[in-house]
mmCIF file of C-alpha atoms in Angstrom:
data_model
loop_
_atom_site.group_PDB
_atom_site.id
_atom_site.type_symbol
_atom_site.label_atom_id
_atom_site.label_comp_id
_atom_site.label_asym_id
_atom_site.label_seq_id
_atom_site.Cartn_x
_atom_site.Cartn_y
_atom_site.Cartn_z
ATOM 1 C CA MET A 1 -6.930 -18.904 -28.084
ATOM 2 C CA ARG A 2 -7.358 -22.216 -29.862
ATOM 3 C CA LYS A 3 -10.945 -23.400 -30.017
ATOM 4 C CA GLU A 4 -11.395 -26.491 -27.870
ATOM 5 C CA THR A 5 -14.237 -28.891 -27.256
ATOM 6 C CA GLN A 6 -15.704 -29.873 -23.909
ATOM 7 C CA THR A 7 -14.451 -32.896 -22.008
ATOM 8 C CA THR A 8 -15.766 -35.609 -19.736
ATOM 9 C CA LEU A 9 -14.310 -38.748 -18.184
ATOM 10 C CA THR A 10 -13.594 -41.848 -20.231
ATOM 11 C CA LYS A 11 -14.681 -44.236 -17.485
ATOM 12 C CA ALA A 12 -15.928 -44.254 -13.909
ATOM 13 C CA GLY A 13 -13.729 -44.314 -10.818
ATOM 14 C CA ALA A 14 -14.104 -44.079 -7.042
ATOM 15 C CA VAL A 15 -12.242 -43.213 -3.859
ATOM 16 C CA GLU A 16 -13.205 -43.215 -0.188
ATOM 17 C CA GLY A 17 -12.037 -41.663 3.059
ATOM 18 C CA VAL A 18 -13.326 -39.460 5.867
ATOM 19 C CA GLY A 19 -14.601 -35.898 5.900
ATOM 20 C CA LEU A 20 -12.285 -33.270 7.400
ATOM 21 C CA HIS A 21 -14.976 -31.570 9.465
ATOM 22 C CA SER A 22 -17.659 -34.229 9.902
ATOM 23 C CA GLY A 23 -15.255 -37.099 10.523
ATOM 24 C CA ALA A 24 -17.848 -39.228 8.701
ATOM 25 C CA PRO A 25 -16.836 -41.896 6.178
ATOM 26 C CA ALA A 26 -17.541 -40.951 2.592
ATOM 27 C CA ARG A 27 -17.187 -42.503 -0.843
ATOM 28 C CA ILE A 28 -17.238 -40.585 -4.106
ATOM 29 C CA ALA A 29 -17.750 -42.182 -7.505
ATOM 30 C CA LEU A 30 -16.964 -40.169 -10.625
ATOM 31 C CA ALA A 31 -18.836 -40.925 -13.846
ATOM 32 C CA PRO A 32 -18.874 -39.514 -17.402
ATOM 33 C CA ALA A 33 -21.537 -36.965 -18.340
ATOM 34 C CA ALA A 34 -22.852 -35.386 -21.529
ATOM 35 C CA ALA A 35 -21.774 -32.031 -22.955
ATOM 36 C CA GLY A 36 -23.337 -29.097 -21.130
ATOM 37 C CA TYR A 37 -23.996 -31.178 -17.995
ATOM 38 C CA GLY A 38 -21.319 -29.451 -15.946
ATOM 39 C CA ILE A 39 -20.202 -30.894 -12.612
ATOM 40 C CA VAL A 40 -23.056 -32.268 -10.492
ATOM 41 C CA PHE A 41 -22.986 -33.943 -7.075
ATOM 42 C CA ARG A 42 -25.587 -36.627 -6.403
ATOM 43 C CA ARG A 43 -26.181 -37.529 -2.765
ATOM 44 C CA ALA A 44 -26.446 -41.256 -2.248
ATOM 45 C CA GLY A 45 -28.384 -42.341 0.797
ATOM 46 C CA LYS A 46 -30.785 -39.415 0.400
ATOM 47 C CA THR A 47 -34.510 -40.022 -0.130
ATOM 48 C CA PRO A 48 -35.369 -40.141 -2.931
ATOM 49 C CA PHE A 49 -32.141 -41.158 -4.671
ATOM 50 C CA GLU A 50 -31.286 -40.557 -8.336
ATOM 51 C CA THR A 51 -33.880 -37.802 -8.697
ATOM 52 C CA PRO A 52 -33.453 -34.043 -9.144
ATOM 53 C CA GLU A 53 -33.977 -33.668 -5.384
ATOM 54 C CA SER A 54 -30.637 -35.374 -4.704
ATOM 55 C CA ASP A 55 -28.660 -33.566 -7.430
ATOM 56 C CA ILE A 56 -26.581 -30.516 -6.489
ATOM 57 C CA ALA A 57 -25.240 -28.537 -9.426
ATOM 58 C CA VAL A 58 -21.844 -26.891 -9.016
ATOM 59 C CA ARG A 59 -22.824 -23.245 -9.365
ATOM 60 C CA PRO A 60 -22.448 -20.219 -7.083
ATOM 61 C CA ASP A 61 -26.149 -19.820 -6.308
ATOM 62 C CA ASN A 62 -25.956 -23.202 -4.563
ATOM 63 C CA VAL A 63 -23.236 -22.013 -2.142
ATOM 64 C CA ALA A 64 -24.697 -22.361 1.358
ATOM 65 C CA ASP A 65 -21.640 -21.863 3.600
ATOM 66 C CA THR A 66 -18.054 -20.676 3.163
ATOM 67 C CA ARG A 67 -16.730 -21.163 6.683
ATOM 68 C CA ARG A 68 -13.841 -23.652 6.748
ATOM 69 C CA GLY A 69 -14.664 -24.775 3.207
ATOM 70 C CA VAL A 70 -17.448 -24.555 0.649
ATOM 71 C CA THR A 71 -20.790 -26.238 1.233
ATOM 72 C CA LEU A 72 -23.253 -26.570 -1.643
ATOM 73 C CA LYS A 73 -26.988 -27.071 -1.098
ATOM 74 C CA ASN A 74 -29.866 -27.411 -3.570
ATOM 75 C CA ALA A 75 -33.410 -26.092 -3.227
ATOM 76 C CA SER A 76 -34.575 -29.424 -1.770
ATOM 77 C CA GLY A 77 -32.032 -29.239 1.072
ATOM 78 C CA ALA A 78 -29.555 -31.847 -0.185
ATOM 79 C CA SER A 79 -26.029 -30.653 0.584
ATOM 80 C CA VAL A 80 -22.377 -31.606 0.279
ATOM 81 C CA MET A 81 -19.484 -30.125 2.253
ATOM 82 C CA THR A 82 -15.842 -29.294 1.456
ATOM 83 C CA VAL A 83 -16.068 -29.516 -2.324
ATOM 84 C CA GLU A 84 -13.187 -27.171 -3.188
ATOM 85 C CA HIS A 85 -10.281 -29.644 -3.553
ATOM 86 C CA LEU A 86 -12.209 -31.948 -5.875
ATOM 87 C CA LEU A 87 -13.433 -28.983 -7.926
ATOM 88 C CA ALA A 88 -9.846 -27.712 -8.185
ATOM 89 C CA ALA A 89 -8.763 -31.127 -9.455
ATOM 90 C CA PHE A 90 -11.464 -31.050 -12.148
ATOM 91 C CA ALA A 91 -10.350 -27.537 -13.153
ATOM 92 C CA ILE A 92 -6.628 -28.387 -13.230
ATOM 93 C CA CYS A 93 -7.264 -31.549 -15.263
ATOM 94 C CA GLY A 94 -9.637 -29.753 -17.640
ATOM 95 C CA VAL A 95 -12.815 -31.732 -16.888
ATOM 96 C CA ASP A 96 -15.963 -29.862 -17.948
ATOM 97 C CA ASN A 97 -18.666 -32.478 -17.317
ATOM 98 C CA ALA A 98 -18.924 -35.207 -14.676
ATOM 99 C CA LEU A 99 -21.355 -36.757 -12.230
ATOM 100 C CA VAL A 100 -20.057 -37.172 -8.672
ATOM 101 C CA GLU A 101 -22.090 -39.640 -6.656
ATOM 102 C CA ILE A 102 -21.257 -39.176 -2.984
ATOM 103 C CA ASP A 103 -22.241 -41.461 -0.131
ATOM 104 C CA GLY A 104 -21.686 -39.254 2.893
ATOM 105 C CA PRO A 105 -22.132 -35.610 3.897
ATOM 106 C CA GLU A 106 -18.671 -34.382 2.900
ATOM 107 C CA VAL A 107 -16.084 -34.948 0.182
ATOM 108 C CA PRO A 108 -13.288 -37.015 1.795
ATOM 109 C CA ILE A 109 -10.208 -35.006 2.725
ATOM 110 C CA LEU A 110 -7.765 -37.826 1.802
ATOM 111 C CA ASP A 111 -4.261 -36.327 2.257
ATOM 112 C CA GLY A 112 -5.499 -32.720 2.463
ATOM 113 C CA SER A 113 -4.564 -31.835 -1.115
ATOM 114 C CA ALA A 114 -6.083 -32.288 -4.563
ATOM 115 C CA ALA A 115 -3.426 -34.802 -5.653
ATOM 116 C CA PRO A 116 -5.442 -37.986 -4.922
ATOM 117 C CA PHE A 117 -8.375 -36.562 -6.919
ATOM 118 C CA ILE A 118 -6.036 -35.690 -9.788
ATOM 119 C CA TRP A 119 -4.695 -39.260 -9.770
ATOM 120 C CA LEU A 120 -8.260 -40.585 -9.816
ATOM 121 C CA ILE A 121 -9.193 -38.338 -12.752
ATOM 122 C CA GLU A 122 -6.055 -39.374 -14.636
ATOM 123 C CA ASP A 123 -6.978 -43.021 -14.075
ATOM 124 C CA CYS A 124 -10.497 -42.347 -15.400
ATOM 125 C CA GLY A 125 -9.057 -40.585 -18.456
ATOM 126 C CA LEU A 126 -10.411 -37.662 -20.469
ATOM 127 C CA ALA A 127 -12.757 -37.917 -23.438
ATOM 128 C CA ARG A 128 -13.431 -35.099 -25.890
ATOM 129 C CA LEU A 129 -17.043 -34.237 -26.684
ATOM 130 C CA GLU A 130 -18.498 -32.620 -29.797
ATOM 131 C CA ALA A 131 -19.711 -29.414 -28.118
ATOM 132 C CA PRO A 132 -17.384 -26.388 -28.025
ATOM 133 C CA ARG A 133 -15.882 -25.217 -24.756
ATOM 134 C CA GLU A 134 -16.672 -21.544 -24.162
ATOM 135 C CA PRO A 135 -14.189 -20.044 -21.693
ATOM 136 C CA ILE A 136 -14.890 -16.875 -19.749
ATOM 137 C CA ILE A 137 -12.685 -14.239 -21.381
ATOM 138 C CA VAL A 138 -12.181 -11.291 -19.049
ATOM 139 C CA ALA A 139 -12.513 -8.108 -21.107
ATOM 140 C CA ALA A 140 -12.459 -5.572 -18.245
ATOM 141 C CA PRO A 141 -11.186 -5.686 -14.633
ATOM 142 C CA ILE A 142 -13.419 -7.160 -11.937
ATOM 143 C CA ARG A 143 -12.583 -6.865 -8.239
ATOM 144 C CA GLU A 144 -13.992 -8.257 -4.998
ATOM 145 C CA GLU A 145 -12.621 -6.950 -1.696
ATOM 146 C CA ALA A 146 -13.080 -6.828 2.065
ATOM 147 C CA GLY A 147 -10.771 -4.636 4.122
ATOM 148 C CA ASP A 148 -7.163 -5.333 3.102
ATOM 149 C CA ARG A 149 -8.211 -8.527 1.305
ATOM 150 C CA PHE A 150 -9.059 -8.654 -2.380
ATOM 151 C CA ILE A 151 -9.308 -10.755 -5.528
ATOM 152 C CA ALA A 152 -9.038 -9.069 -8.910
ATOM 153 C CA VAL A 153 -9.373 -10.446 -12.432
ATOM 154 C CA GLU A 154 -8.126 -8.494 -15.436
ATOM 155 C CA PRO A 155 -7.625 -9.095 -19.155
ATOM 156 C CA TYR A 156 -4.670 -11.320 -19.994
ATOM 157 C CA ASP A 157 -3.806 -13.590 -22.895
ATOM 158 C CA GLY A 158 -3.768 -16.783 -20.870
ATOM 159 C CA ARG A 159 -4.624 -18.044 -17.409
ATOM 160 C CA LEU A 160 -2.294 -16.603 -14.769
ATOM 161 C CA ILE A 161 -2.746 -16.624 -11.005
ATOM 162 C CA GLU A 162 -0.758 -14.527 -8.537
ATOM 163 C CA ILE A 163 -1.464 -14.813 -4.831
ATOM 164 C CA GLU A 164 -0.121 -13.374 -1.585
ATOM 165 C CA ILE A 165 -0.883 -14.451 1.962
ATOM 166 C CA ASP A 166 0.193 -12.911 5.265
ATOM 167 C CA PHE A 167 -0.167 -14.750 8.569
ATOM 168 C CA ALA A 168 0.992 -13.717 12.031
ATOM 169 C CA ASP A 169 2.413 -17.190 12.682
ATOM 170 C CA PRO A 170 6.141 -17.110 11.771
ATOM 171 C CA ALA A 171 5.924 -20.661 10.400
ATOM 172 C CA ILE A 172 3.656 -19.270 7.655
ATOM 173 C CA GLY A 173 4.391 -15.534 7.519
ATOM 174 C CA ARG A 174 4.096 -13.705 4.215
ATOM 175 C CA GLN A 175 4.272 -15.793 1.053
ATOM 176 C CA SER A 176 3.513 -15.175 -2.590
ATOM 177 C CA VAL A 177 3.345 -17.396 -5.636
ATOM 178 C CA SER A 178 2.719 -16.912 -9.350
ATOM 179 C CA LEU A 179 2.012 -19.615 -11.888
ATOM 180 C CA SER A 180 0.292 -20.240 -15.189
ATOM 181 C CA LEU A 181 -2.748 -22.489 -15.159
ATOM 182 C CA ASP A 182 -2.030 -23.154 -18.831
ATOM 183 C CA ASP A 183 1.031 -25.108 -17.647
ATOM 184 C CA ALA A 184 -0.978 -28.168 -16.617
ATOM 185 C CA GLU A 185 2.053 -30.201 -15.522
ATOM 186 C CA THR A 186 3.254 -27.533 -13.074
ATOM 187 C CA ALA A 187 -0.274 -26.859 -11.856
ATOM 188 C CA MET A 188 -0.811 -30.551 -11.133
ATOM 189 C CA ARG A 189 2.532 -30.873 -9.360
ATOM 190 C CA ARG A 190 2.639 -27.673 -7.319
ATOM 191 C CA LEU A 191 -0.995 -26.678 -6.857
ATOM 192 C CA GLY A 192 -2.313 -30.213 -6.737
ATOM 193 C CA SER A 193 -0.008 -31.409 -3.975
ATOM 194 C CA ALA A 194 -0.431 -28.402 -1.650
ATOM 195 C CA ARG A 195 -2.197 -29.458 1.560
ATOM 196 C CA THR A 196 -4.755 -27.636 3.661
ATOM 197 C CA PHE A 197 -3.296 -25.968 6.742
ATOM 198 C CA CYS A 198 -4.270 -24.397 10.039
ATOM 199 C CA THR A 199 -2.840 -23.320 13.376
ATOM 200 C CA LEU A 200 -2.950 -25.407 16.521
ATOM 201 C CA GLY A 201 -5.253 -22.814 18.078
ATOM 202 C CA GLU A 202 -7.659 -23.179 15.153
ATOM 203 C CA VAL A 203 -7.700 -26.958 15.630
ATOM 204 C CA GLU A 204 -8.780 -26.520 19.233
ATOM 205 C CA ALA A 205 -11.450 -23.964 18.278
ATOM 206 C CA MET A 206 -12.804 -26.168 15.478
ATOM 207 C CA ARG A 207 -13.037 -29.207 17.734
ATOM 208 C CA ALA A 208 -14.902 -27.126 20.322
ATOM 209 C CA ALA A 209 -17.357 -26.115 17.580
ATOM 210 C CA GLY A 210 -17.834 -29.714 16.388
ATOM 211 C CA LEU A 211 -15.664 -29.235 13.292
ATOM 212 C CA GLY A 212 -12.343 -30.681 12.172
ATOM 213 C CA LEU A 213 -13.375 -34.071 13.554
ATOM 214 C CA GLY A 214 -11.601 -35.940 10.743
ATOM 215 C CA GLY A 215 -8.466 -33.802 10.759
ATOM 216 C CA SER A 216 -5.013 -35.118 11.595
ATOM 217 C CA LEU A 217 -1.374 -34.571 10.707
ATOM 218 C CA ASP A 218 -1.967 -37.099 7.905
ATOM 219 C CA ASN A 219 -4.337 -34.742 6.081
ATOM 220 C CA ALA A 220 -3.380 -31.220 7.159
ATOM 221 C CA VAL A 221 -0.341 -29.076 7.845
ATOM 222 C CA VAL A 222 -0.528 -27.701 11.390
ATOM 223 C CA VAL A 223 1.614 -24.876 12.753
ATOM 224 C CA ASP A 224 2.073 -23.564 16.267
ATOM 225 C CA GLY A 225 3.646 -20.124 16.121
ATOM 226 C CA GLY A 226 7.024 -20.663 14.500
ATOM 227 C CA ARG A 227 6.824 -24.449 14.694
ATOM 228 C CA LEU A 228 5.620 -26.907 12.080
ATOM 229 C CA LEU A 229 4.058 -29.964 13.735
ATOM 230 C CA ASN A 230 4.301 -32.266 10.691
ATOM 231 C CA GLU A 231 7.543 -34.217 10.989
ATOM 232 C CA GLU A 232 7.890 -34.707 7.226
ATOM 233 C CA GLY A 233 7.948 -30.944 6.631
ATOM 234 C CA LEU A 234 6.500 -29.062 3.676
ATOM 235 C CA ARG A 235 6.078 -30.424 0.161
ATOM 236 C CA ASP A 236 6.985 -27.035 -1.334
ATOM 237 C CA PRO A 237 8.564 -23.940 0.251
ATOM 238 C CA ALA A 238 5.434 -22.018 -0.804
ATOM 239 C CA GLU A 239 2.945 -24.748 0.154
ATOM 240 C CA PHE A 240 0.796 -22.406 2.248
ATOM 241 C CA ALA A 241 0.330 -19.882 -0.573
ATOM 242 C CA LEU A 242 -0.081 -22.691 -3.094
ATOM 243 C CA HIS A 243 -2.918 -24.215 -1.101
ATOM 244 C CA LYS A 244 -4.733 -20.875 -0.956
ATOM 245 C CA ALA A 245 -4.295 -20.712 -4.738
ATOM 246 C CA LEU A 246 -5.687 -24.252 -5.017
ATOM 247 C CA ASP A 247 -8.766 -23.266 -3.021
ATOM 248 C CA LEU A 248 -9.197 -20.201 -5.234
ATOM 249 C CA VAL A 249 -9.038 -22.293 -8.416
ATOM 250 C CA GLY A 250 -11.632 -24.707 -7.038
ATOM 251 C CA ASP A 251 -13.953 -21.941 -5.849
ATOM 252 C CA LEU A 252 -13.764 -19.954 -9.091
ATOM 253 C CA SER A 253 -14.684 -23.079 -11.052
ATOM 254 C CA LEU A 254 -18.205 -22.439 -9.706
ATOM 255 C CA ALA A 255 -18.420 -19.855 -12.499
ATOM 256 C CA GLY A 256 -18.869 -22.788 -14.877
ATOM 257 C CA ALA A 257 -16.018 -22.347 -17.364
ATOM 258 C CA PRO A 258 -12.250 -21.792 -17.513
ATOM 259 C CA ILE A 259 -11.352 -18.142 -16.857
ATOM 260 C CA VAL A 260 -9.013 -16.535 -19.374
ATOM 261 C CA GLY A 261 -7.410 -13.624 -17.543
ATOM 262 C CA LYS A 262 -4.967 -12.681 -14.808
ATOM 263 C CA ILE A 263 -6.155 -13.435 -11.284
ATOM 264 C CA THR A 264 -4.464 -11.474 -8.494
ATOM 265 C CA ALA A 265 -5.359 -12.156 -4.872
ATOM 266 C CA ARG A 266 -4.263 -10.936 -1.468
ATOM 267 C CA LYS A 267 -5.420 -12.898 1.567
ATOM 268 C CA PRO A 268 -8.144 -14.739 -0.352
ATOM 269 C CA GLY A 269 -10.722 -16.931 1.335
ATOM 270 C CA HIS A 270 -13.792 -18.920 0.403
ATOM 271 C CA ASP A 271 -16.053 -15.929 1.082
ATOM 272 C CA LEU A 272 -14.317 -13.641 -1.431
ATOM 273 C CA ASN A 273 -13.630 -16.488 -3.861
ATOM 274 C CA THR A 274 -17.258 -17.533 -4.153
ATOM 275 C CA ARG A 275 -18.509 -13.940 -4.343
ATOM 276 C CA LEU A 276 -16.265 -13.329 -7.338
ATOM 277 C CA ALA A 277 -17.391 -16.629 -8.876
ATOM 278 C CA ARG A 278 -20.991 -15.445 -8.504
ATOM 279 C CA ARG A 279 -20.232 -12.192 -10.314
ATOM 280 C CA LEU A 280 -18.514 -14.053 -13.159
ATOM 281 C CA PHE A 281 -21.353 -16.553 -13.361
ATOM 282 C CA ASP A 282 -24.005 -13.829 -13.423
ATOM 283 C CA ARG A 283 -22.225 -11.945 -16.210
ATOM 284 C CA LYS A 284 -21.053 -14.799 -18.422
ATOM 285 C CA ALA A 285 -24.115 -14.537 -20.677
ATOM 286 C CA ALA A 286 -23.266 -10.900 -21.494
ATOM 287 C CA ALA A 287 -21.519 -10.449 -24.837
ATOM 288 C CA THR A 288 -20.371 -13.277 -27.080
ATOM 289 C CA GLY A 289 -17.297 -12.747 -29.230
ATOM 290 C CA ALA A 290 -16.648 -14.062 -32.705
ATOM 291 C CA SER A 291 -14.675 -16.957 -31.212
ATOM 292 C CA GLY A 292 -17.702 -18.095 -29.238
ATOM 293 C CA ALA A 293 -16.067 -17.319 -25.914
ATOM 294 C CA ARG A 294 -17.992 -15.216 -23.441
ATOM 295 C CA LEU A 295 -16.707 -11.674 -22.893
ATOM 296 C CA MET A 296 -16.906 -10.381 -19.331
ATOM 297 C CA GLN A 297 -17.477 -6.660 -18.779
ATOM 298 C CA ALA A 298 -17.171 -4.957 -15.420
#
């Protein structure tokens, strides 16, 4: 694999909207960061502001909740909800280092996909830094499972993701998708545009639990049995599986580096995704190959 250097943004950029679950308005501002900084959220409106107490590093030991999305929280109690679509956009676009200032409790849902974040990142532009990028090279299989659900990573010369989902609702049913994350154009187009989805029954349950307060047919695909409630239809025949793959890419980015290997998943979810990210993160300091990339052993 060709040796690459780390990246950051060329300039700052911002976008605003409402949170899917909180319904609260939120604004995020992306800014360049130095090599080795990683992706860090900074909560605006917290006290104090622009101190370590308001900074939330994107890493698996800061995962506080995986129900209906990923919530990150630091040791001082500062938190940010529903980070997965933005993190997937950073991963798809190849951004290693950035500061995300967020005014609000939750990353805005926008249209329910990662596409608006990808457009924002493209507008900011990418800048190469002097420090080398050290991908996580999977040298032996790693597997995380729960019942009939699993995520496995195995050695592969590239970055391949294969995913299968199986829902009782006929409008979703069983779907599978396979694509190369090294094909950035396809990843941006197919993964990036895939929207979050749920059933009508889940909408009612979330509202009863005080969640999904910002959800609508403008930012989510909603099905009711065999019926799709969105009049415009799907963006891709495999949009449901593609969105689960998008979530997986965002969640695994918590490991802190691109993963070189084949990722296979059946019925993935934020719980399994973040558990595997934690295992990769905990092991990435293991052996270091001649190329400088980290070698992951089971």
